Amino acid sequence: MKRSLPTVAAVFALALAGAVPAEAATVPDFPVPKIFGTTFQADPGHDFTKRISPRKDGILRGWITHVSTGQVEYTPIKWVKDKYTEGHFVGPSEGHVAAYASPVAKKVVFLSAFGCSADLAGFTVNRQGLGAKRCSRATLLARVKEYRRPSLITVYRGEIVKLQEIYTP
């Protein structure tokens, strides 16, 4: 009886592991793309000719373009140098199909570069220029409805589990 108890516990633990929702699971450490990368990130194997769907698991340098009930749409972005300024982010050109859609996890980690208040008066960034102030899911959804913010968007199991804003002047 003593030998079979650990075996039963292990089988039970494995059965429960498959039932863990994405937001409760530990998110792997994905490689972080160049923050100011000058090319759009590839998504090998993604079929853009079918309905809009989530990006593969990982971190995308992008921005949210549309918020609807239950999910958001987002596109990749790249840094373009300017003649008179340091540069700016741009999305895909008109007619270029590279959009994704995913639900935002209930326990999404939103790290703002401007703090959580609506006035956007304070800067809360780390040394790389990435958001460092954790704000609520409601703040995230309200903010992306107002304007596009360059961000590092982490997708895991089809959901957006983390969004970290990129500071740009």
mmCIF file of C-alpha atoms in Angstrom:
data_model
loop_
_atom_site.group_PDB
_atom_site.id
_atom_site.type_symbol
_atom_site.label_atom_id
_atom_site.label_comp_id
_atom_site.label_asym_id
_atom_site.label_seq_id
_atom_site.Cartn_x
_atom_site.Cartn_y
_atom_site.Cartn_z
ATOM 1 C CA MET A 1 0.000 0.000 0.000
ATOM 2 C CA LYS A 2 2.833 2.428 0.837
ATOM 3 C CA ARG A 3 4.463 1.914 -2.590
ATOM 4 C CA SER A 4 1.278 2.540 -4.569
ATOM 5 C CA LEU A 5 0.395 5.803 -2.783
ATOM 6 C CA PRO A 6 3.199 7.863 -4.403
ATOM 7 C CA THR A 7 2.297 6.364 -7.792
ATOM 8 C CA VAL A 8 -1.363 7.341 -7.414
ATOM 9 C CA ALA A 9 -0.321 10.851 -6.350
ATOM 10 C CA ALA A 10 1.957 11.191 -9.392
ATOM 11 C CA VAL A 11 -0.784 10.037 -11.796
ATOM 12 C CA PHE A 12 -3.252 12.444 -10.179
ATOM 13 C CA ALA A 13 -0.754 15.329 -10.475
ATOM 14 C CA LEU A 14 -0.206 14.576 -14.172
ATOM 15 C CA ALA A 15 -3.952 14.512 -14.789
ATOM 16 C CA LEU A 16 -4.343 17.916 -13.156
ATOM 17 C CA ALA A 17 -1.407 19.394 -15.098
ATOM 18 C CA GLY A 18 -3.361 19.189 -18.342
ATOM 19 C CA ALA A 19 -6.272 21.097 -16.816
ATOM 20 C CA VAL A 20 -4.299 24.178 -15.711
ATOM 21 C CA PRO A 21 -5.476 27.358 -17.462
ATOM 22 C CA ALA A 22 -2.890 29.456 -19.345
ATOM 23 C CA GLU A 23 -2.987 32.297 -16.815
ATOM 24 C CA ALA A 24 -2.243 29.947 -13.909
ATOM 25 C CA ALA A 25 0.576 28.140 -15.684
ATOM 26 C CA THR A 26 4.143 29.339 -15.414
ATOM 27 C CA VAL A 27 5.070 31.271 -18.540
ATOM 28 C CA PRO A 28 8.408 30.179 -20.011
ATOM 29 C CA ASP A 29 11.235 32.675 -20.504
ATOM 30 C CA PHE A 30 10.939 33.485 -24.191
ATOM 31 C CA PRO A 31 13.771 35.210 -26.073
ATOM 32 C CA VAL A 32 13.209 38.978 -26.112
ATOM 33 C CA PRO A 33 13.417 40.594 -29.557
ATOM 34 C CA LYS A 34 15.468 43.739 -30.157
ATOM 35 C CA ILE A 35 13.408 46.541 -28.683
ATOM 36 C CA PHE A 36 14.209 48.871 -31.566
ATOM 37 C CA GLY A 37 14.499 46.194 -34.251
ATOM 38 C CA THR A 38 14.363 47.478 -37.836
ATOM 39 C CA THR A 39 12.555 44.485 -39.369
ATOM 40 C CA PHE A 40 9.198 42.898 -38.675
ATOM 41 C CA GLN A 41 9.451 39.681 -36.675
ATOM 42 C CA ALA A 42 8.688 36.568 -38.679
ATOM 43 C CA ASP A 43 6.095 34.021 -37.597
ATOM 44 C CA PRO A 44 7.058 30.881 -39.543
ATOM 45 C CA GLY A 45 4.166 28.566 -40.227
ATOM 46 C CA HIS A 46 1.442 31.136 -39.509
ATOM 47 C CA ASP A 47 -1.192 31.079 -42.255
ATOM 48 C CA PHE A 48 -2.456 34.628 -42.736
ATOM 49 C CA THR A 49 -4.857 33.500 -45.492
ATOM 50 C CA LYS A 50 -7.124 31.891 -42.903
ATOM 51 C CA ARG A 51 -9.103 33.716 -40.233
ATOM 52 C CA ILE A 52 -7.256 36.030 -37.869
ATOM 53 C CA SER A 53 -5.727 33.969 -35.069
ATOM 54 C CA PRO A 54 -3.180 34.152 -32.222
ATOM 55 C CA ARG A 55 0.534 34.391 -32.855
ATOM 56 C CA LYS A 56 2.688 31.464 -31.785
ATOM 57 C CA ASP A 57 3.976 31.440 -28.214
ATOM 58 C CA GLY A 58 6.673 34.034 -27.627
ATOM 59 C CA ILE A 59 7.270 37.777 -27.487
ATOM 60 C CA LEU A 60 6.249 40.070 -30.319
ATOM 61 C CA ARG A 61 7.346 43.683 -30.709
ATOM 62 C CA GLY A 62 4.011 45.163 -31.726
ATOM 63 C CA TRP A 63 0.990 47.227 -30.851
ATOM 64 C CA ILE A 64 -2.696 46.605 -30.309
ATOM 65 C CA THR A 65 -4.783 47.944 -33.169
ATOM 66 C CA HIS A 66 -8.317 46.974 -32.141
ATOM 67 C CA VAL A 67 -10.158 45.989 -28.965
ATOM 68 C CA SER A 68 -13.351 43.955 -29.138
ATOM 69 C CA THR A 69 -15.300 41.837 -26.693
ATOM 70 C CA GLY A 70 -13.183 38.945 -25.587
ATOM 71 C CA GLN A 71 -10.051 39.670 -27.626
ATOM 72 C CA VAL A 72 -7.686 42.245 -29.096
ATOM 73 C CA GLU A 73 -6.048 42.496 -32.502
ATOM 74 C CA TYR A 74 -2.359 43.308 -32.778
ATOM 75 C CA THR A 75 0.315 43.703 -35.451
ATOM 76 C CA PRO A 76 4.119 43.598 -35.503
ATOM 77 C CA ILE A 77 6.036 46.872 -35.608
ATOM 78 C CA LYS A 78 9.551 47.947 -36.549
ATOM 79 C CA TRP A 79 11.746 50.958 -35.869
ATOM 80 C CA VAL A 80 12.341 53.340 -38.752
ATOM 81 C CA LYS A 81 15.092 55.951 -38.526
ATOM 82 C CA ASP A 82 14.152 59.493 -39.438
ATOM 83 C CA LYS A 83 16.124 62.225 -41.151
ATOM 84 C CA TYR A 84 15.390 64.797 -38.433
ATOM 85 C CA THR A 85 14.665 62.652 -35.352
ATOM 86 C CA GLU A 86 15.902 59.432 -33.804
ATOM 87 C CA GLY A 87 13.040 57.571 -35.480
ATOM 88 C CA HIS A 88 9.633 56.065 -34.821
ATOM 89 C CA PHE A 89 7.744 52.777 -34.913
ATOM 90 C CA VAL A 90 5.640 51.777 -37.904
ATOM 91 C CA GLY A 91 3.281 48.898 -38.546
ATOM 92 C CA PRO A 92 2.892 46.909 -41.750
ATOM 93 C CA SER A 93 2.027 48.936 -44.840
ATOM 94 C CA GLU A 94 -1.509 49.059 -46.237
ATOM 95 C CA GLY A 95 -2.405 45.737 -47.830
ATOM 96 C CA HIS A 96 0.294 43.798 -45.935
ATOM 97 C CA VAL A 97 -1.492 41.063 -44.015
ATOM 98 C CA ALA A 98 0.169 40.483 -40.650
ATOM 99 C CA ALA A 99 -2.481 40.806 -37.961
ATOM 100 C CA TYR A 100 -3.162 38.548 -35.014
ATOM 101 C CA ALA A 101 -6.002 38.254 -32.492
ATOM 102 C CA SER A 102 -5.875 36.847 -28.968
ATOM 103 C CA PRO A 103 -7.813 37.145 -25.751
ATOM 104 C CA VAL A 104 -6.138 39.069 -22.939
ATOM 105 C CA ALA A 105 -5.572 36.779 -19.954
ATOM 106 C CA LYS A 106 -7.544 37.616 -16.819
ATOM 107 C CA LYS A 107 -4.289 37.931 -14.861
ATOM 108 C CA VAL A 108 -2.295 39.671 -17.598
ATOM 109 C CA VAL A 109 0.885 41.411 -16.467
ATOM 110 C CA PHE A 110 0.720 44.971 -17.809
ATOM 111 C CA LEU A 111 3.893 46.992 -17.280
ATOM 112 C CA SER A 112 3.284 50.626 -18.158
ATOM 113 C CA ALA A 113 5.898 53.155 -19.227
ATOM 114 C CA PHE A 114 3.634 56.009 -18.072
ATOM 115 C CA GLY A 115 2.182 54.830 -14.775
ATOM 116 C CA CYS A 116 -1.389 53.754 -14.151
ATOM 117 C CA SER A 117 -3.086 57.161 -14.010
ATOM 118 C CA ALA A 118 -5.076 58.463 -16.938
ATOM 119 C CA ASP A 119 -3.064 61.681 -17.301
ATOM 120 C CA LEU A 120 0.142 59.868 -18.351
ATOM 121 C CA ALA A 121 2.185 62.463 -16.458
ATOM 122 C CA GLY A 122 4.859 60.217 -14.963
ATOM 123 C CA PHE A 123 7.424 57.984 -16.587
ATOM 124 C CA THR A 124 7.932 54.535 -15.123
ATOM 125 C CA VAL A 125 10.607 52.861 -17.234
ATOM 126 C CA ASN A 126 13.604 50.655 -16.664
ATOM 127 C CA ARG A 127 17.095 51.174 -18.137
ATOM 128 C CA GLN A 128 16.070 49.641 -21.476
ATOM 129 C CA GLY A 129 13.159 52.053 -21.861
ATOM 130 C CA LEU A 130 10.520 49.419 -21.061
ATOM 131 C CA GLY A 131 7.539 49.912 -18.779
ATOM 132 C CA ALA A 132 8.167 49.031 -15.145
ATOM 133 C CA LYS A 133 4.924 49.994 -13.347
ATOM 134 C CA ARG A 134 2.448 47.141 -12.983
ATOM 135 C CA CYS A 135 -1.105 48.227 -13.741
ATOM 136 C CA SER A 136 -4.448 46.449 -13.930
ATOM 137 C CA ARG A 137 -6.020 44.633 -16.858
ATOM 138 C CA ALA A 138 -8.758 47.293 -16.938
ATOM 139 C CA THR A 139 -6.116 50.027 -17.292
ATOM 140 C CA LEU A 140 -4.497 48.118 -20.150
ATOM 141 C CA LEU A 141 -7.765 47.685 -22.059
ATOM 142 C CA ALA A 142 -8.790 51.310 -21.512
ATOM 143 C CA ARG A 143 -5.398 52.601 -22.645
ATOM 144 C CA VAL A 144 -5.156 50.558 -25.846
ATOM 145 C CA LYS A 145 -8.623 51.726 -26.874
ATOM 146 C CA GLU A 146 -7.337 55.325 -26.767
ATOM 147 C CA TYR A 147 -4.089 55.012 -28.729
ATOM 148 C CA ARG A 148 -1.452 52.609 -30.019
ATOM 149 C CA ARG A 149 1.543 52.105 -27.781
ATOM 150 C CA PRO A 150 4.613 50.180 -28.949
ATOM 151 C CA SER A 151 4.971 47.174 -26.678
ATOM 152 C CA LEU A 152 6.500 43.783 -26.138
ATOM 153 C CA ILE A 153 3.500 41.438 -26.280
ATOM 154 C CA THR A 154 3.935 37.995 -24.748
ATOM 155 C CA VAL A 155 1.606 35.306 -26.082
ATOM 156 C CA TYR A 156 1.344 31.965 -24.308
ATOM 157 C CA ARG A 157 -1.132 29.233 -25.204
ATOM 158 C CA GLY A 158 -3.040 31.629 -27.449
ATOM 159 C CA GLU A 159 -3.538 34.362 -24.808
ATOM 160 C CA ILE A 160 -1.755 37.631 -24.179
ATOM 161 C CA VAL A 161 -0.227 37.056 -20.748
ATOM 162 C CA LYS A 162 2.115 40.052 -20.595
ATOM 163 C CA LEU A 163 2.330 43.452 -22.245
ATOM 164 C CA GLN A 164 5.279 45.754 -21.561
ATOM 165 C CA GLU A 165 5.149 49.224 -23.085
ATOM 166 C CA ILE A 166 8.166 50.615 -24.929
ATOM 167 C CA TYR A 167 8.885 54.235 -24.076
ATOM 168 C CA THR A 168 9.199 56.557 -27.064
ATOM 169 C CA PRO A 169 9.310 60.349 -26.734
#
